[in-house]
């Protein structure tokens, strides 16, 4: 496995490689969820590139940038064992200069849900993803459905900027009790870990209601909020795959999304129906 931190060196290395390239961008502290993206990339491409970069521009002032978990050595081992060909490990100065052009998230989709409370977050995400995709020029790039809004906005950017990469959406990997895997789960105390289960339980409740043919979104949201009590809920939303709100579940075209705070930790989860 090659480890490269300089973007121009990576571009140079990939320039003459006549192979399909699968790319998995991450912020490190790798877990099984990340690994499922890497495995899929490994299966579908001749060469696999993983990046680890805790992107400062997607953190708001007062968020957890400084204490975001960093596990560089363990991450390198995980990538090596997973058969990653190139690990891109840039420093901040390799990615950002002083006076920067940036991608602005779309006015509507970028500023609802997570974007409503984390104003500017998705502009930071899109800017770094644009940079990373330009550095790697992959055939396919892999993103988790867990970050559904991020995935949707990246798909939109790729389409609207006429980029050639194929965006591949990967299912959410969960702990055996249902909690969606996340690098931020390590912030949870054992009591909070139990409380956090309410998030996936609320989605299971919604799933059960849909199975009983209860498709009315306001009823579903109400029941979900009951399951989520007493967590501080940022939103419970039901959208179609184009990210527009709907009043009744449309099968094969709906996403139910939740964001709630457990202690100081903001956790996201969703199901795709
Ligand atoms: P992060 O390091 O949190 O920025 O995540 C890197 C990529 O892994 C993103 O595309 C995430 O959506 C994806 N990801 C994070 N958690 C999971 C999970 N539990 N299952 C599948 N993909 C995930």
PDB file of C-alpha atoms and ligand atoms in Angstrom:
ATOM      1  CA  UNK A   1       0.000   0.000   0.000  1.00  0.00           C
ATOM      2  CA  UNK A   2       1.359   3.405  -0.995  1.00  0.00           C
ATOM      3  CA  UNK A   3       0.827   6.269   1.451  1.00  0.00           C
ATOM      4  CA  UNK A   4       0.857   9.703  -0.173  1.00  0.00           C
ATOM      5  CA  UNK A   5       0.200  13.089   1.402  1.00  0.00           C
ATOM      6  CA  UNK A   6       0.973  15.419  -1.472  1.00  0.00           C
ATOM      7  CA  UNK A   7      -1.944  15.916  -3.905  1.00  0.00           C
ATOM      8  CA  UNK A   8       0.316  16.576  -6.900  1.00  0.00           C
ATOM      9  CA  UNK A   9       2.340  13.435  -6.163  1.00  0.00           C
ATOM     10  CA  UNK A  10      -0.886  11.423  -6.039  1.00  0.00           C
ATOM     11  CA  UNK A  11      -2.102  12.939  -9.323  1.00  0.00           C
ATOM     12  CA  UNK A  12       1.260  12.103 -10.902  1.00  0.00           C
ATOM     13  CA  UNK A  13       1.096   8.520  -9.587  1.00  0.00           C
ATOM     14  CA  UNK A  14      -2.425   7.980 -10.934  1.00  0.00           C
ATOM     15  CA  UNK A  15      -1.866   9.764 -14.253  1.00  0.00           C
ATOM     16  CA  UNK A  16      -0.587   6.837 -16.286  1.00  0.00           C
ATOM     17  CA  UNK A  17      -2.504   4.087 -14.529  1.00  0.00           C
ATOM     18  CA  UNK A  18      -4.845   2.582 -17.037  1.00  0.00           C
ATOM     19  CA  UNK A  19      -7.175   0.952 -14.501  1.00  0.00           C
ATOM     20  CA  UNK A  20     -10.613   1.585 -13.043  1.00  0.00           C
ATOM     21  CA  UNK A  21     -10.205   3.529  -9.804  1.00  0.00           C
ATOM     22  CA  UNK A  22     -12.564   3.253  -6.821  1.00  0.00           C
ATOM     23  CA  UNK A  23     -12.277   6.095  -4.313  1.00  0.00           C
ATOM     24  CA  UNK A  24     -13.478   6.172  -0.693  1.00  0.00           C
ATOM     25  CA  UNK A  25     -13.156   9.575   1.015  1.00  0.00           C
ATOM     26  CA  UNK A  26     -13.229   9.441   4.832  1.00  0.00           C
ATOM     27  CA  UNK A  27     -12.330  11.452   7.916  1.00  0.00           C
ATOM     28  CA  UNK A  28     -10.602   8.450   9.482  1.00  0.00           C
ATOM     29  CA  UNK A  29     -11.278   6.674  12.800  1.00  0.00           C
ATOM     30  CA  UNK A  30     -12.293   3.873  10.480  1.00  0.00           C
ATOM     31  CA  UNK A  31     -14.975   1.374  11.504  1.00  0.00           C
ATOM     32  CA  UNK A  32     -16.880  -1.460   9.816  1.00  0.00           C
ATOM     33  CA  UNK A  33     -19.104   1.072   8.031  1.00  0.00           C
ATOM     34  CA  UNK A  34     -16.121   2.618   6.276  1.00  0.00           C
ATOM     35  CA  UNK A  35     -14.826  -0.880   5.610  1.00  0.00           C
ATOM     36  CA  UNK A  36     -18.012  -1.824   3.779  1.00  0.00           C
ATOM     37  CA  UNK A  37     -17.414   1.092   1.382  1.00  0.00           C
ATOM     38  CA  UNK A  38     -13.800  -0.005   0.901  1.00  0.00           C
ATOM     39  CA  UNK A  39     -14.835  -3.636   0.273  1.00  0.00           C
ATOM     40  CA  UNK A  40     -17.369  -2.571  -2.327  1.00  0.00           C
ATOM     41  CA  UNK A  41     -14.784  -0.355  -4.004  1.00  0.00           C
ATOM     42  CA  UNK A  42     -12.321  -3.276  -3.935  1.00  0.00           C
ATOM     43  CA  UNK A  43     -14.852  -5.563  -5.603  1.00  0.00           C
ATOM     44  CA  UNK A  44     -15.834  -3.123  -8.335  1.00  0.00           C
ATOM     45  CA  UNK A  45     -12.486  -1.561  -9.316  1.00  0.00           C
ATOM     46  CA  UNK A  46      -8.936  -2.532 -10.237  1.00  0.00           C
ATOM     47  CA  UNK A  47      -7.349   0.093  -7.980  1.00  0.00           C
ATOM     48  CA  UNK A  48      -8.653   1.432  -4.655  1.00  0.00           C
ATOM     49  CA  UNK A  49      -7.782   4.826  -3.181  1.00  0.00           C
ATOM     50  CA  UNK A  50      -8.895   5.794   0.339  1.00  0.00           C
ATOM     51  CA  UNK A  51      -8.432   9.295   1.710  1.00  0.00           C
ATOM     52  CA  UNK A  52      -8.266  10.258   5.358  1.00  0.00           C
ATOM     53  CA  UNK A  53      -8.696  13.982   5.929  1.00  0.00           C
ATOM     54  CA  UNK A  54     -10.519  15.660   8.793  1.00  0.00           C
ATOM     55  CA  UNK A  55     -11.797  18.557   6.720  1.00  0.00           C
ATOM     56  CA  UNK A  56     -11.747  21.766   8.795  1.00  0.00           C
ATOM     57  CA  UNK A  57     -14.117  23.711   6.522  1.00  0.00           C
ATOM     58  CA  UNK A  58     -17.087  21.437   7.270  1.00  0.00           C
ATOM     59  CA  UNK A  59     -16.866  22.047  11.021  1.00  0.00           C
ATOM     60  CA  UNK A  60     -18.557  25.113  12.458  1.00  0.00           C
ATOM     61  CA  UNK A  61     -16.972  27.194  15.201  1.00  0.00           C
ATOM     62  CA  UNK A  62     -17.435  25.390  18.522  1.00  0.00           C
ATOM     63  CA  UNK A  63     -17.889  21.964  16.893  1.00  0.00           C
ATOM     64  CA  UNK A  64     -15.662  18.955  17.561  1.00  0.00           C
ATOM     65  CA  UNK A  65     -12.867  19.583  15.001  1.00  0.00           C
ATOM     66  CA  UNK A  66     -10.121  19.549  17.652  1.00  0.00           C
ATOM     67  CA  UNK A  67     -11.391  16.496  19.466  1.00  0.00           C
ATOM     68  CA  UNK A  68     -12.554  14.553  16.375  1.00  0.00           C
ATOM     69  CA  UNK A  69     -11.153  11.007  16.894  1.00  0.00           C
ATOM     70  CA  UNK A  70      -7.826  10.413  15.134  1.00  0.00           C
ATOM     71  CA  UNK A  71      -6.488   6.889  14.859  1.00  0.00           C
ATOM     72  CA  UNK A  72      -3.866   7.195  12.174  1.00  0.00           C
ATOM     73  CA  UNK A  73      -1.879   4.042  12.864  1.00  0.00           C
ATOM     74  CA  UNK A  74      -4.932   1.794  13.332  1.00  0.00           C
ATOM     75  CA  UNK A  75      -6.478   3.296  10.166  1.00  0.00           C
ATOM     76  CA  UNK A  76      -3.349   2.510   8.140  1.00  0.00           C
ATOM     77  CA  UNK A  77      -3.489  -1.121   9.304  1.00  0.00           C
ATOM     78  CA  UNK A  78      -7.193  -1.408   8.462  1.00  0.00           C
ATOM     79  CA  UNK A  79      -6.557  -0.062   4.964  1.00  0.00           C
ATOM     80  CA  UNK A  80      -3.594  -2.384   4.430  1.00  0.00           C
ATOM     81  CA  UNK A  81      -5.609  -5.435   5.506  1.00  0.00           C
ATOM     82  CA  UNK A  82      -8.539  -4.366   3.322  1.00  0.00           C
ATOM     83  CA  UNK A  83      -6.322  -4.386   0.234  1.00  0.00           C
ATOM     84  CA  UNK A  84      -6.271  -0.622  -0.337  1.00  0.00           C
ATOM     85  CA  UNK A  85      -3.717   0.317  -2.996  1.00  0.00           C
ATOM     86  CA  UNK A  86      -3.229   3.972  -2.137  1.00  0.00           C
ATOM     87  CA  UNK A  87      -3.918   5.801   1.116  1.00  0.00           C
ATOM     88  CA  UNK A  88      -4.115   9.555   0.619  1.00  0.00           C
ATOM     89  CA  UNK A  89      -3.309  11.254   3.917  1.00  0.00           C
ATOM     90  CA  UNK A  90      -2.978  14.984   3.259  1.00  0.00           C
ATOM     91  CA  UNK A  91      -2.319  17.729   5.801  1.00  0.00           C
ATOM     92  CA  UNK A  92      -4.500  20.828   5.901  1.00  0.00           C
ATOM     93  CA  UNK A  93      -1.838  22.877   4.090  1.00  0.00           C
ATOM     94  CA  UNK A  94      -1.811  20.354   1.216  1.00  0.00           C
ATOM     95  CA  UNK A  95      -5.515  20.957   0.593  1.00  0.00           C
ATOM     96  CA  UNK A  96      -6.198  24.591   1.528  1.00  0.00           C
ATOM     97  CA  UNK A  97      -4.407  27.884   0.844  1.00  0.00           C
ATOM     98  CA  UNK A  98      -5.092  31.308   2.343  1.00  0.00           C
ATOM     99  CA  UNK A  99      -7.417  32.831  -0.220  1.00  0.00           C
ATOM    100  CA  UNK A 100      -9.675  30.092  -1.450  1.00  0.00           C
ATOM    101  CA  UNK A 101     -12.308  29.499  -4.099  1.00  0.00           C
ATOM    102  CA  UNK A 102     -15.112  27.356  -2.734  1.00  0.00           C
ATOM    103  CA  UNK A 103     -18.204  25.467  -3.736  1.00  0.00           C
ATOM    104  CA  UNK A 104     -21.397  26.925  -2.291  1.00  0.00           C
ATOM    105  CA  UNK A 105     -24.044  24.392  -1.283  1.00  0.00           C
ATOM    106  CA  UNK A 106     -27.411  24.928  -3.017  1.00  0.00           C
ATOM    107  CA  UNK A 107     -29.624  27.481  -1.227  1.00  0.00           C
ATOM    108  CA  UNK A 108     -32.467  25.096  -0.454  1.00  0.00           C
ATOM    109  CA  UNK A 109     -31.150  21.550  -0.144  1.00  0.00           C
ATOM    110  CA  UNK A 110     -27.919  22.691   1.505  1.00  0.00           C
ATOM    111  CA  UNK A 111     -29.680  24.637   4.259  1.00  0.00           C
ATOM    112  CA  UNK A 112     -32.404  22.304   5.483  1.00  0.00           C
ATOM    113  CA  UNK A 113     -32.108  19.410   7.956  1.00  0.00           C
ATOM    114  CA  UNK A 114     -28.471  19.167   9.050  1.00  0.00           C
ATOM    115  CA  UNK A 115     -27.707  22.280   6.989  1.00  0.00           C
ATOM    116  CA  UNK A 116     -30.241  24.329   8.968  1.00  0.00           C
ATOM    117  CA  UNK A 117     -28.379  23.949  12.252  1.00  0.00           C
ATOM    118  CA  UNK A 118     -24.903  23.580  10.749  1.00  0.00           C
ATOM    119  CA  UNK A 119     -24.988  26.600   8.462  1.00  0.00           C
ATOM    120  CA  UNK A 120     -22.193  26.343   5.887  1.00  0.00           C
ATOM    121  CA  UNK A 121     -21.367  22.718   6.732  1.00  0.00           C
ATOM    122  CA  UNK A 122     -22.324  21.406   3.300  1.00  0.00           C
ATOM    123  CA  UNK A 123     -20.369  24.113   1.465  1.00  0.00           C
ATOM    124  CA  UNK A 124     -17.319  22.783   3.312  1.00  0.00           C
ATOM    125  CA  UNK A 125     -18.229  19.201   2.423  1.00  0.00           C
ATOM    126  CA  UNK A 126     -18.797  19.968  -1.270  1.00  0.00           C
ATOM    127  CA  UNK A 127     -15.605  22.006  -1.510  1.00  0.00           C
ATOM    128  CA  UNK A 128     -13.423  19.238  -0.112  1.00  0.00           C
ATOM    129  CA  UNK A 129     -15.174  16.533  -2.127  1.00  0.00           C
ATOM    130  CA  UNK A 130     -14.655  18.584  -5.313  1.00  0.00           C
ATOM    131  CA  UNK A 131     -10.964  18.931  -4.462  1.00  0.00           C
ATOM    132  CA  UNK A 132     -10.575  15.232  -3.634  1.00  0.00           C
ATOM    133  CA  UNK A 133     -12.404  14.100  -6.780  1.00  0.00           C
ATOM    134  CA  UNK A 134     -10.202  16.395  -8.884  1.00  0.00           C
ATOM    135  CA  UNK A 135      -7.056  15.007  -7.266  1.00  0.00           C
ATOM    136  CA  UNK A 136      -8.004  11.328  -7.639  1.00  0.00           C
ATOM    137  CA  UNK A 137     -10.167  11.463 -10.812  1.00  0.00           C
ATOM    138  CA  UNK A 138     -11.771   8.143  -9.867  1.00  0.00           C
ATOM    139  CA  UNK A 139     -14.014   6.000 -12.006  1.00  0.00           C
ATOM    140  CA  UNK A 140     -16.346   5.545  -9.019  1.00  0.00           C
ATOM    141  CA  UNK A 141     -16.581   7.247  -5.617  1.00  0.00           C
ATOM    142  CA  UNK A 142     -18.295   5.579  -2.665  1.00  0.00           C
ATOM    143  CA  UNK A 143     -20.463   7.356  -0.077  1.00  0.00           C
ATOM    144  CA  UNK A 144     -22.658   6.052   2.750  1.00  0.00           C
ATOM    145  CA  UNK A 145     -26.441   6.332   2.725  1.00  0.00           C
ATOM    146  CA  UNK A 146     -26.160   7.123   6.441  1.00  0.00           C
ATOM    147  CA  UNK A 147     -25.199  10.668   5.442  1.00  0.00           C
ATOM    148  CA  UNK A 148     -28.168  10.895   3.085  1.00  0.00           C
ATOM    149  CA  UNK A 149     -28.161  14.670   2.691  1.00  0.00           C
ATOM    150  CA  UNK A 150     -24.426  14.686   2.000  1.00  0.00           C
ATOM    151  CA  UNK A 151     -24.870  11.891  -0.554  1.00  0.00           C
ATOM    152  CA  UNK A 152     -27.726  13.748  -2.238  1.00  0.00           C
ATOM    153  CA  UNK A 153     -25.780  17.024  -2.439  1.00  0.00           C
ATOM    154  CA  UNK A 154     -22.679  15.319  -3.823  1.00  0.00           C
ATOM    155  CA  UNK A 155     -24.822  13.591  -6.470  1.00  0.00           C
ATOM    156  CA  UNK A 156     -26.320  16.959  -7.354  1.00  0.00           C
ATOM    157  CA  UNK A 157     -22.905  18.653  -7.570  1.00  0.00           C
ATOM    158  CA  UNK A 158     -21.511  15.916  -9.802  1.00  0.00           C
ATOM    159  CA  UNK A 159     -24.520  16.247 -12.108  1.00  0.00           C
ATOM    160  CA  UNK A 160     -24.639  20.050 -12.138  1.00  0.00           C
ATOM    161  CA  UNK A 161     -20.890  20.441 -12.704  1.00  0.00           C
ATOM    162  CA  UNK A 162     -20.943  17.754 -15.443  1.00  0.00           C
ATOM    163  CA  UNK A 163     -18.333  15.667 -13.645  1.00  0.00           C
ATOM    164  CA  UNK A 164     -17.530  12.201 -14.989  1.00  0.00           C
ATOM    165  CA  UNK A 165     -17.324  10.204 -11.764  1.00  0.00           C
ATOM    166  CA  UNK A 166     -19.993   7.616 -10.863  1.00  0.00           C
ATOM    167  CA  UNK A 167     -21.303   8.124  -7.318  1.00  0.00           C
ATOM    168  CA  UNK A 168     -22.065   4.811  -5.591  1.00  0.00           C
ATOM    169  CA  UNK A 169     -24.394   4.802  -2.552  1.00  0.00           C
ATOM    170  CA  UNK A 170     -23.645   2.183   0.117  1.00  0.00           C
ATOM    171  CA  UNK A 171     -26.084   0.849   2.743  1.00  0.00           C
ATOM    172  CA  UNK A 172     -25.656   1.816   6.396  1.00  0.00           C
ATOM    173  CA  UNK A 173     -23.803  -0.679   8.554  1.00  0.00           C
ATOM    174  CA  UNK A 174     -25.161  -1.071  12.087  1.00  0.00           C
ATOM    175  CA  UNK A 175     -24.045  -2.493  15.421  1.00  0.00           C
ATOM    176  CA  UNK A 176     -25.850  -5.740  16.309  1.00  0.00           C
ATOM    177  CA  UNK A 177     -28.395  -3.778  18.398  1.00  0.00           C
ATOM    178  CA  UNK A 178     -29.239  -1.441  15.525  1.00  0.00           C
ATOM    179  CA  UNK A 179     -27.156   1.674  16.284  1.00  0.00           C
ATOM    180  CA  UNK A 180     -25.738   3.060  13.044  1.00  0.00           C
ATOM    181  CA  UNK A 181     -21.941   2.874  13.117  1.00  0.00           C
ATOM    182  CA  UNK A 182     -20.276   6.258  13.354  1.00  0.00           C
ATOM    183  CA  UNK A 183     -16.841   7.575  14.301  1.00  0.00           C
ATOM    184  CA  UNK A 184     -18.662   9.806  16.807  1.00  0.00           C
ATOM    185  CA  UNK A 185     -20.163   6.848  18.723  1.00  0.00           C
ATOM    186  CA  UNK A 186     -16.990   6.718  20.819  1.00  0.00           C
ATOM    187  CA  UNK A 187     -18.049  10.002  22.444  1.00  0.00           C
ATOM    188  CA  UNK A 188     -21.006   8.195  24.080  1.00  0.00           C
ATOM    189  CA  UNK A 189     -20.898   7.066  27.705  1.00  0.00           C
ATOM    190  CA  UNK A 190     -22.444   3.646  28.405  1.00  0.00           C
ATOM    191  CA  UNK A 191     -25.729   5.275  29.512  1.00  0.00           C
ATOM    192  CA  UNK A 192     -25.767   7.498  26.414  1.00  0.00           C
ATOM    193  CA  UNK A 193     -25.023   4.461  24.253  1.00  0.00           C
ATOM    194  CA  UNK A 194     -28.308   2.952  25.511  1.00  0.00           C
ATOM    195  CA  UNK A 195     -30.201   6.249  24.985  1.00  0.00           C
ATOM    196  CA  UNK A 196     -28.811   6.488  21.437  1.00  0.00           C
ATOM    197  CA  UNK A 197     -30.668   3.292  20.527  1.00  0.00           C
ATOM    198  CA  UNK A 198     -33.873   5.352  20.505  1.00  0.00           C
ATOM    199  CA  UNK A 199     -32.784   6.749  17.156  1.00  0.00           C
ATOM    200  CA  UNK A 200     -32.700   3.407  15.314  1.00  0.00           C
ATOM    201  CA  UNK A 201     -35.742   2.254  17.317  1.00  0.00           C
ATOM    202  CA  UNK A 202     -37.728   5.255  16.042  1.00  0.00           C
ATOM    203  CA  UNK A 203     -36.850   4.250  12.486  1.00  0.00           C
ATOM    204  CA  UNK A 204     -37.845   0.634  13.187  1.00  0.00           C
ATOM    205  CA  UNK A 205     -41.141   1.947  14.511  1.00  0.00           C
ATOM    206  CA  UNK A 206     -41.668   3.873  11.265  1.00  0.00           C
ATOM    207  CA  UNK A 207     -40.732   0.811   9.235  1.00  0.00           C
ATOM    208  CA  UNK A 208     -43.287  -1.263  11.182  1.00  0.00           C
ATOM    209  CA  UNK A 209     -46.002   1.317  10.555  1.00  0.00           C
ATOM    210  CA  UNK A 210     -45.286   1.365   6.819  1.00  0.00           C
ATOM    211  CA  UNK A 211     -45.474  -2.453   6.833  1.00  0.00           C
ATOM    212  CA  UNK A 212     -48.943  -2.101   8.344  1.00  0.00           C
ATOM    213  CA  UNK A 213     -49.763   0.224   5.469  1.00  0.00           C
ATOM    214  CA  UNK A 214     -49.792   3.354   7.633  1.00  0.00           C
ATOM    215  CA  UNK A 215     -48.350   5.759   5.093  1.00  0.00           C
ATOM    216  CA  UNK A 216     -49.445   9.089   6.571  1.00  0.00           C
ATOM    217  CA  UNK A 217     -46.235  10.997   7.243  1.00  0.00           C
ATOM    218  CA  UNK A 218     -47.594  13.135  10.101  1.00  0.00           C
ATOM    219  CA  UNK A 219     -48.730   9.994  11.985  1.00  0.00           C
ATOM    220  CA  UNK A 220     -45.358   8.350  11.420  1.00  0.00           C
ATOM    221  CA  UNK A 221     -43.437  11.415  12.601  1.00  0.00           C
ATOM    222  CA  UNK A 222     -45.613  11.704  15.702  1.00  0.00           C
ATOM    223  CA  UNK A 223     -44.960   8.086  16.711  1.00  0.00           C
ATOM    224  CA  UNK A 224     -41.260   8.443  16.003  1.00  0.00           C
ATOM    225  CA  UNK A 225     -41.037  11.519  18.251  1.00  0.00           C
ATOM    226  CA  UNK A 226     -42.671   9.517  21.051  1.00  0.00           C
ATOM    227  CA  UNK A 227     -40.018   6.805  20.736  1.00  0.00           C
ATOM    228  CA  UNK A 228     -37.261   9.443  20.664  1.00  0.00           C
ATOM    229  CA  UNK A 229     -38.303  11.105  23.944  1.00  0.00           C
ATOM    230  CA  UNK A 230     -36.530  12.574  25.904  1.00  0.00           C
ATOM    231  CA  UNK A 231     -33.729  13.083  23.364  1.00  0.00           C
ATOM    232  CA  UNK A 232     -33.195  16.549  21.925  1.00  0.00           C
ATOM    233  CA  UNK A 233     -34.440  16.009  18.377  1.00  0.00           C
ATOM    234  CA  UNK A 234     -33.063  18.320  15.653  1.00  0.00           C
ATOM    235  CA  UNK A 235     -35.439  16.913  13.035  1.00  0.00           C
ATOM    236  CA  UNK A 236     -37.578  13.977  11.990  1.00  0.00           C
ATOM    237  CA  UNK A 237     -38.272  14.304   8.286  1.00  0.00           C
ATOM    238  CA  UNK A 238     -39.719  12.238   5.474  1.00  0.00           C
ATOM    239  CA  UNK A 239     -38.536  13.081   1.972  1.00  0.00           C
ATOM    240  CA  UNK A 240     -38.619  11.557  -1.454  1.00  0.00           C
ATOM    241  CA  UNK A 241     -35.372  10.524  -3.151  1.00  0.00           C
ATOM    242  CA  UNK A 242     -35.146  14.025  -4.689  1.00  0.00           C
ATOM    243  CA  UNK A 243     -35.143  15.363  -1.152  1.00  0.00           C
ATOM    244  CA  UNK A 244     -38.558  17.040  -1.372  1.00  0.00           C
ATOM    245  CA  UNK A 245     -40.925  16.678   1.622  1.00  0.00           C
ATOM    246  CA  UNK A 246     -43.857  14.289   1.117  1.00  0.00           C
ATOM    247  CA  UNK A 247     -47.133  13.825   2.994  1.00  0.00           C
ATOM    248  CA  UNK A 248     -47.579  10.143   2.293  1.00  0.00           C
ATOM    249  CA  UNK A 249     -44.914   7.437   2.031  1.00  0.00           C
ATOM    250  CA  UNK A 250     -44.134   6.533  -1.574  1.00  0.00           C
ATOM    251  CA  UNK A 251     -42.701   3.028  -1.601  1.00  0.00           C
ATOM    252  CA  UNK A 252     -39.250   2.755  -3.192  1.00  0.00           C
ATOM    253  CA  UNK A 253     -39.045   6.551  -3.217  1.00  0.00           C
ATOM    254  CA  UNK A 254     -38.920   7.679   0.421  1.00  0.00           C
ATOM    255  CA  UNK A 255     -36.267   8.379   3.024  1.00  0.00           C
ATOM    256  CA  UNK A 256     -37.042   8.855   6.704  1.00  0.00           C
ATOM    257  CA  UNK A 257     -34.345  10.891   8.433  1.00  0.00           C
ATOM    258  CA  UNK A 258     -33.614  11.633  12.067  1.00  0.00           C
ATOM    259  CA  UNK A 259     -31.040  13.740  13.809  1.00  0.00           C
ATOM    260  CA  UNK A 260     -30.925  13.831  17.587  1.00  0.00           C
ATOM    261  CA  UNK A 261     -28.459  14.879  20.243  1.00  0.00           C
ATOM    262  CA  UNK A 262     -27.369  12.388  22.862  1.00  0.00           C
ATOM    263  CA  UNK A 263     -25.495  14.431  25.462  1.00  0.00           C
ATOM    264  CA  UNK A 264     -23.354  16.703  23.292  1.00  0.00           C
ATOM    265  CA  UNK A 265     -23.147  14.203  20.454  1.00  0.00           C
ATOM    266  CA  UNK A 266     -25.221  14.788  17.367  1.00  0.00           C
ATOM    267  CA  UNK A 267     -26.237  11.491  15.734  1.00  0.00           C
ATOM    268  CA  UNK A 268     -27.801  10.937  12.326  1.00  0.00           C
ATOM    269  CA  UNK A 269     -29.690   7.980  10.995  1.00  0.00           C
ATOM    270  CA  UNK A 270     -32.220   7.193   8.270  1.00  0.00           C
ATOM    271  CA  UNK A 271     -33.973   4.426   6.384  1.00  0.00           C
ATOM    272  CA  UNK A 272     -34.657   4.231   2.689  1.00  0.00           C
ATOM    273  CA  UNK A 273     -38.051   2.835   1.834  1.00  0.00           C
TER     274      UNK A 273
HETATM  275  P1  LIG B   1     -16.828   9.939   7.620  1.00  0.00           P
HETATM  276  O1  LIG B   1     -15.465   9.420   7.918  1.00  0.00           O
HETATM  277  O2  LIG B   1     -17.747   9.951   8.787  1.00  0.00           O
HETATM  278  O3  LIG B   1     -16.787  11.238   6.847  1.00  0.00           O
HETATM  279  O4  LIG B   1     -17.486   8.876   6.624  1.00  0.00           O
HETATM  280  C1  LIG B   1     -16.850   8.521   5.406  1.00  0.00           C
HETATM  281  C2  LIG B   1     -17.844   7.791   4.562  1.00  0.00           C
HETATM  282  O5  LIG B   1     -18.290   6.619   5.244  1.00  0.00           O
HETATM  283  C3  LIG B   1     -19.109   8.620   4.255  1.00  0.00           C
HETATM  284  O6  LIG B   1     -19.485   8.405   2.909  1.00  0.00           O
HETATM  285  C4  LIG B   1     -20.110   8.064   5.208  1.00  0.00           C
HETATM  286  O7  LIG B   1     -21.447   8.204   4.765  1.00  0.00           O
HETATM  287  C5  LIG B   1     -19.696   6.598   5.263  1.00  0.00           C
HETATM  288  N1  LIG B   1     -20.197   5.953   6.482  1.00  0.00           N
HETATM  289  C6  LIG B   1     -20.091   6.427   7.755  1.00  0.00           C
HETATM  290  N2  LIG B   1     -20.719   5.592   8.622  1.00  0.00           N
HETATM  291  C7  LIG B   1     -21.227   4.579   7.875  1.00  0.00           C
HETATM  292  C8  LIG B   1     -21.986   3.402   8.179  1.00  0.00           C
HETATM  293  N3  LIG B   1     -22.351   3.114   9.426  1.00  0.00           N
HETATM  294  N4  LIG B   1     -22.339   2.584   7.159  1.00  0.00           N
HETATM  295  C9  LIG B   1     -21.961   2.874   5.885  1.00  0.00           C
HETATM  296  N5  LIG B   1     -21.251   3.970   5.531  1.00  0.00           N
HETATM  297  C10 LIG B   1     -20.889   4.808   6.506  1.00  0.00           C
END
